[in-house]
Structures are given as structure tokens and as C-alpha cells.
Amino acid sequence: MLAIERLSKTYADGTVALSGVTLGVRPSEIVALIGGSGCGKTTLLRLLAGLDEATDGAILLDGTRITEPHPSVGIVFQEPRLLPWLTVAQNVSFGLGRRGPEARDRVAHALEKVGLAEHGGRWPKDLSGGQQQRVAIARAFVTEPKLLLLDEPFSALDAFTRASLHEHLLGLWAEKRPMVVLVTHDVPEAVALADRAFVMRPRPGRIDDEIALTLARPRGRSSPAFENATRQLYASLDRSLKAPDKAGSRGAEPTALWW
Ligand SMILES: Nc1ncnc2c1ncn2[C@@H]1O[C@H](COP(=O)(O)OP(=O)(O)OP(=O)(O)O)[C@@H](O)[C@H]1O
Ligand SMILES: [Mg+2]
């Protein structure tokens, strides 16, 4: 499992991006981090990926302390970040870092799972934004990570493409069932994908609320259970935006409607 213990991050300019964040992710659990701008979501993800160092506290993945990039941790960013001089299949196998028939089969399988079986020989520039992000997801899954980190991977896409990518993501997740930490601004997205949502609050960045999302899968968006969970999560977010911060000044106005 993943254990995040009293994690704090203060940047060189004195910004306290995270303060005393403690949370655990259970085996195969999908967890969403949601919250207003600047509450430390990306900072937390970068620490989990070993791309930056915490000021205090610890991250333990199956008992191993994460302080630098780890082969068992995969990441998908907001933009696909494909290598333009490699084909689609080469981009996916780049994540795998080895060659041979077994590697080729795994790349082909991952591309098939994201609906791009016929596109392995194409160049990234010839794909749509949604297709490129599907390649990035295949590249992250092909290494069979124990922990997959997603930093708003669907936010640049239209609602229809986004919903179809959710299906592709869940299809790949179901095979090896890694732990997933998903950063999102999108409440229905968190409800569609996550087992638990953590609502964060800024100044300093911290966990403000935890909401269990125990709906059965697959999750139809028009079901009453989906609507209830969505309403509950919006309400928690509104509370986190309205509440005064620790320094005593008021938080951002909820009317900012940043989501
Ligand atoms: N390299 C940095 N140096 C100094 N301050 C930083 C740095 N990176 C982030 N911050 C600050 O740390 C806080 C948290 O930033 P972070 O990017 O983690 O927030 P976020 O929750 O991902 O926001 P958003 O939803 O806008 O992406 C913010 O106040 C931000 O300005
Ligand atoms: Mg961010």
C-alpha cells in the first residue's frame, strides 16, 4: 500500500505548499485529490513521483521510501508529452525500456486496450488530442506500475472524449488493479472513477475532507446514487472554499467557480 505520513513541502520562497498531509491508499484503490487552485495537488503528486523532495514527513510504497523516481510508479500529465520523433508504438515501448517479442506483445495489448490497435505506426502529430492522451495512458500502464499518478490527464479534452477515456482507463486498471492517485478539478470525474475523494484546502495546502465513493461499478452518470455522491462532493468543496484559512483570513469566494 501507499502511506503518506505528515508530508510537508515549503518552497525556497517560503510558500508552504503542503503541511502535515497524512493519507493511505489501499491496494487497488483509486483515490481522487480535488480542491481549489494552489492547494498543493500538483506538489503532492510530484513528491509521490519522486520528482521533488519533501521538507518533512515520508512517502512509503509497500514499505519503500520514495525520494526519487521509482520504476513502480507511473505518471500521466495534463498534456500527453509524447516524443515527436518516435511512432505511437515506440512511444509506448519507450516507457517499457526494453525490446523483444514479449515487449512488442505488451505494447500491442496496451494500444488495443486504449482503442489504438491500428495506430501503432503513426506519428504523434497526426493524432487528435484525445488519441495522444490515450497513448500516454498506454505508456504509463505498459510498465505495470504499482502506483499510477494522474495529474488532470483529461482536463484539456471535451466531455465526450473525456468519458470515453474514463472507460479506457478503467479497462486497463482492471487488468492489474494498481493503486491510482488522480488529481482533478472535475467533481463528476472523481465520482465516476474514484473509491475515495480527498478534498484539499490551500494556505497551507492540506486535506480538508474525505468522502467515500462506494457506488457499484460500472457507474451510470444518471443514477440517483451518482447524483447524490456528486452533490455531496460539491458541498464539501464549497465548504473548503468558504472556510477561513489557518492564517485567519477568508478563503477564496465559492462564486469563483473554478471547476
Ligand atoms: N516551484 C515553486 N516555487 C514556489 N512556489 C510554488 C512552486 N510550485 C508551486 N508553488 C506554490 O505552491 C502552492 C501549491 O501549488 P500547486 O501547483 O501544488 O497547486 P495545485 O493544487 O496543483 O493548483 P492548480 O489547481 O492551480 O494546478 C501554490 O501557492 C503555488 O504558487
Ligand atoms: Mg496543479
PDB file of N, CA, C and O and ligand atoms in Angstrom, residues 11 13 15 17 36-43 152 185, ligand 1:
ATOM      1  N   TYR A  11       8.431  25.668  -0.310  1.00  0.00           N
ATOM      2  CA  TYR A  11       9.334  26.027  -1.410  1.00  0.00           C
ATOM      3  C   TYR A  11      10.355  27.058  -0.935  1.00  0.00           C
ATOM      4  O   TYR A  11      10.194  27.686   0.123  1.00  0.00           O
ATOM      5  N   ASP A  13      10.934  29.974  -1.707  1.00  0.00           N
ATOM      6  CA  ASP A  13      10.461  31.344  -1.454  1.00  0.00           C
ATOM      7  C   ASP A  13       9.577  31.427  -0.201  1.00  0.00           C
ATOM      8  O   ASP A  13       8.985  32.469   0.070  1.00  0.00           O
ATOM      9  N   THR A  15       6.797  29.631   0.399  1.00  0.00           N
ATOM     10  CA  THR A  15       5.424  29.154   0.201  1.00  0.00           C
ATOM     11  C   THR A  15       5.258  27.769   0.833  1.00  0.00           C
ATOM     12  O   THR A  15       5.989  26.838   0.491  1.00  0.00           O
ATOM     13  N   ALA A  17       3.431  24.853   0.538  1.00  0.00           N
ATOM     14  CA  ALA A  17       2.529  24.228  -0.438  1.00  0.00           C
ATOM     15  C   ALA A  17       1.775  23.055   0.186  1.00  0.00           C
ATOM     16  O   ALA A  17       0.642  22.773  -0.184  1.00  0.00           O
ATOM     17  N   GLY A  36      -9.386  23.600  -4.739  1.00  0.00           N
ATOM     18  CA  GLY A  36      -9.173  24.846  -5.464  1.00  0.00           C
ATOM     19  C   GLY A  36      -7.722  25.010  -5.904  1.00  0.00           C
ATOM     20  O   GLY A  36      -6.829  24.283  -5.466  1.00  0.00           O
ATOM     21  N   SER A  37      -7.510  25.981  -6.777  1.00  0.00           N
ATOM     22  CA  SER A  37      -6.180  26.240  -7.312  1.00  0.00           C
ATOM     23  C   SER A  37      -5.206  26.588  -6.187  1.00  0.00           C
ATOM     24  O   SER A  37      -5.542  27.349  -5.286  1.00  0.00           O
ATOM     25  N   GLY A  38      -4.026  26.000  -6.248  1.00  0.00           N
ATOM     26  CA  GLY A  38      -2.983  26.357  -5.287  1.00  0.00           C
ATOM     27  C   GLY A  38      -3.035  25.602  -3.972  1.00  0.00           C
ATOM     28  O   GLY A  38      -2.310  25.948  -3.030  1.00  0.00           O
ATOM     29  N   CYS A  39      -3.858  24.535  -3.882  1.00  0.00           N
ATOM     30  CA  CYS A  39      -3.932  23.824  -2.601  1.00  0.00           C
ATOM     31  C   CYS A  39      -2.898  22.696  -2.509  1.00  0.00           C
ATOM     32  O   CYS A  39      -2.884  21.965  -1.523  1.00  0.00           O
ATOM     33  N   GLY A  40      -2.043  22.571  -3.503  1.00  0.00           N
ATOM     34  CA  GLY A  40      -0.904  21.654  -3.374  1.00  0.00           C
ATOM     35  C   GLY A  40      -1.074  20.307  -4.057  1.00  0.00           C
ATOM     36  O   GLY A  40      -0.280  19.392  -3.820  1.00  0.00           O
ATOM     37  N   LYS A  41      -2.043  20.193  -4.948  1.00  0.00           N
ATOM     38  CA  LYS A  41      -2.298  18.893  -5.590  1.00  0.00           C
ATOM     39  C   LYS A  41      -1.100  18.453  -6.438  1.00  0.00           C
ATOM     40  O   LYS A  41      -0.630  17.325  -6.325  1.00  0.00           O
ATOM     41  N   THR A  42      -0.635  19.363  -7.299  1.00  0.00           N
ATOM     42  CA  THR A  42       0.500  19.009  -8.158  1.00  0.00           C
ATOM     43  C   THR A  42       1.758  18.794  -7.321  1.00  0.00           C
ATOM     44  O   THR A  42       2.543  17.880  -7.594  1.00  0.00           O
ATOM     45  N   THR A  43       1.924  19.616  -6.296  1.00  0.00           N
ATOM     46  CA  THR A  43       3.082  19.440  -5.406  1.00  0.00           C
ATOM     47  C   THR A  43       3.071  18.032  -4.805  1.00  0.00           C
ATOM     48  O   THR A  43       4.101  17.337  -4.803  1.00  0.00           O
ATOM     49  N   GLU A 152      -4.610  15.644 -13.614  1.00  0.00           N
ATOM     50  CA  GLU A 152      -5.620  16.228 -14.506  1.00  0.00           C
ATOM     51  C   GLU A 152      -5.438  15.771 -15.953  1.00  0.00           C
ATOM     52  O   GLU A 152      -5.358  16.601 -16.868  1.00  0.00           O
ATOM     53  N   HIS A 185     -10.080  18.580 -11.214  1.00  0.00           N
ATOM     54  CA  HIS A 185     -10.930  19.702 -10.815  1.00  0.00           C
ATOM     55  C   HIS A 185     -12.395  19.349 -11.022  1.00  0.00           C
ATOM     56  O   HIS A 185     -13.273  20.157 -10.769  1.00  0.00           O
TER      57      HIS A 185
HETATM   58  N1  LIG B   1       8.340  25.804  -7.658  1.00  0.00           N
HETATM   59  C1  LIG B   1       7.590  26.547  -6.835  1.00  0.00           C
HETATM   60  N2  LIG B   1       8.133  27.556  -6.103  1.00  0.00           N
HETATM   61  C2  LIG B   1       7.394  28.290  -5.244  1.00  0.00           C
HETATM   62  N3  LIG B   1       6.066  28.096  -5.042  1.00  0.00           N
HETATM   63  C3  LIG B   1       5.478  27.102  -5.738  1.00  0.00           C
HETATM   64  C4  LIG B   1       6.193  26.288  -6.672  1.00  0.00           C
HETATM   65  N4  LIG B   1       5.330  25.384  -7.226  1.00  0.00           N
HETATM   66  C5  LIG B   1       4.125  25.642  -6.651  1.00  0.00           C
HETATM   67  N5  LIG B   1       4.224  26.670  -5.774  1.00  0.00           N
HETATM   68  C6  LIG B   1       3.150  27.217  -4.924  1.00  0.00           C
HETATM   69  O1  LIG B   1       2.712  26.173  -4.057  1.00  0.00           O
HETATM   70  C7  LIG B   1       1.301  26.205  -3.911  1.00  0.00           C
HETATM   71  C8  LIG B   1       0.715  24.887  -4.403  1.00  0.00           C
HETATM   72  O2  LIG B   1       0.934  24.784  -5.793  1.00  0.00           O
HETATM   73  P1  LIG B   1       0.448  23.533  -6.652  1.00  0.00           P
HETATM   74  O3  LIG B   1       0.908  23.727  -8.042  1.00  0.00           O
HETATM   75  O4  LIG B   1       0.858  22.282  -5.964  1.00  0.00           O
HETATM   76  O5  LIG B   1      -1.152  23.699  -6.548  1.00  0.00           O
HETATM   77  P2  LIG B   1      -2.320  22.936  -7.321  1.00  0.00           P
HETATM   78  O6  LIG B   1      -3.276  22.464  -6.276  1.00  0.00           O
HETATM   79  O7  LIG B   1      -1.761  21.917  -8.235  1.00  0.00           O
HETATM   80  O8  LIG B   1      -3.008  24.115  -8.149  1.00  0.00           O
HETATM   81  P3  LIG B   1      -3.772  24.061  -9.586  1.00  0.00           P
HETATM   82  O9  LIG B   1      -5.123  23.502  -9.299  1.00  0.00           O
HETATM   83  O10 LIG B   1      -3.823  25.512  -9.967  1.00  0.00           O
HETATM   84  O11 LIG B   1      -2.950  23.234 -10.527  1.00  0.00           O
HETATM   85  C9  LIG B   1       0.817  27.428  -4.689  1.00  0.00           C
HETATM   86  O12 LIG B   1       0.736  28.509  -3.803  1.00  0.00           O
HETATM   87  C10 LIG B   1       1.928  27.640  -5.709  1.00  0.00           C
HETATM   88  O13 LIG B   1       2.010  29.007  -6.081  1.00  0.00           O
END
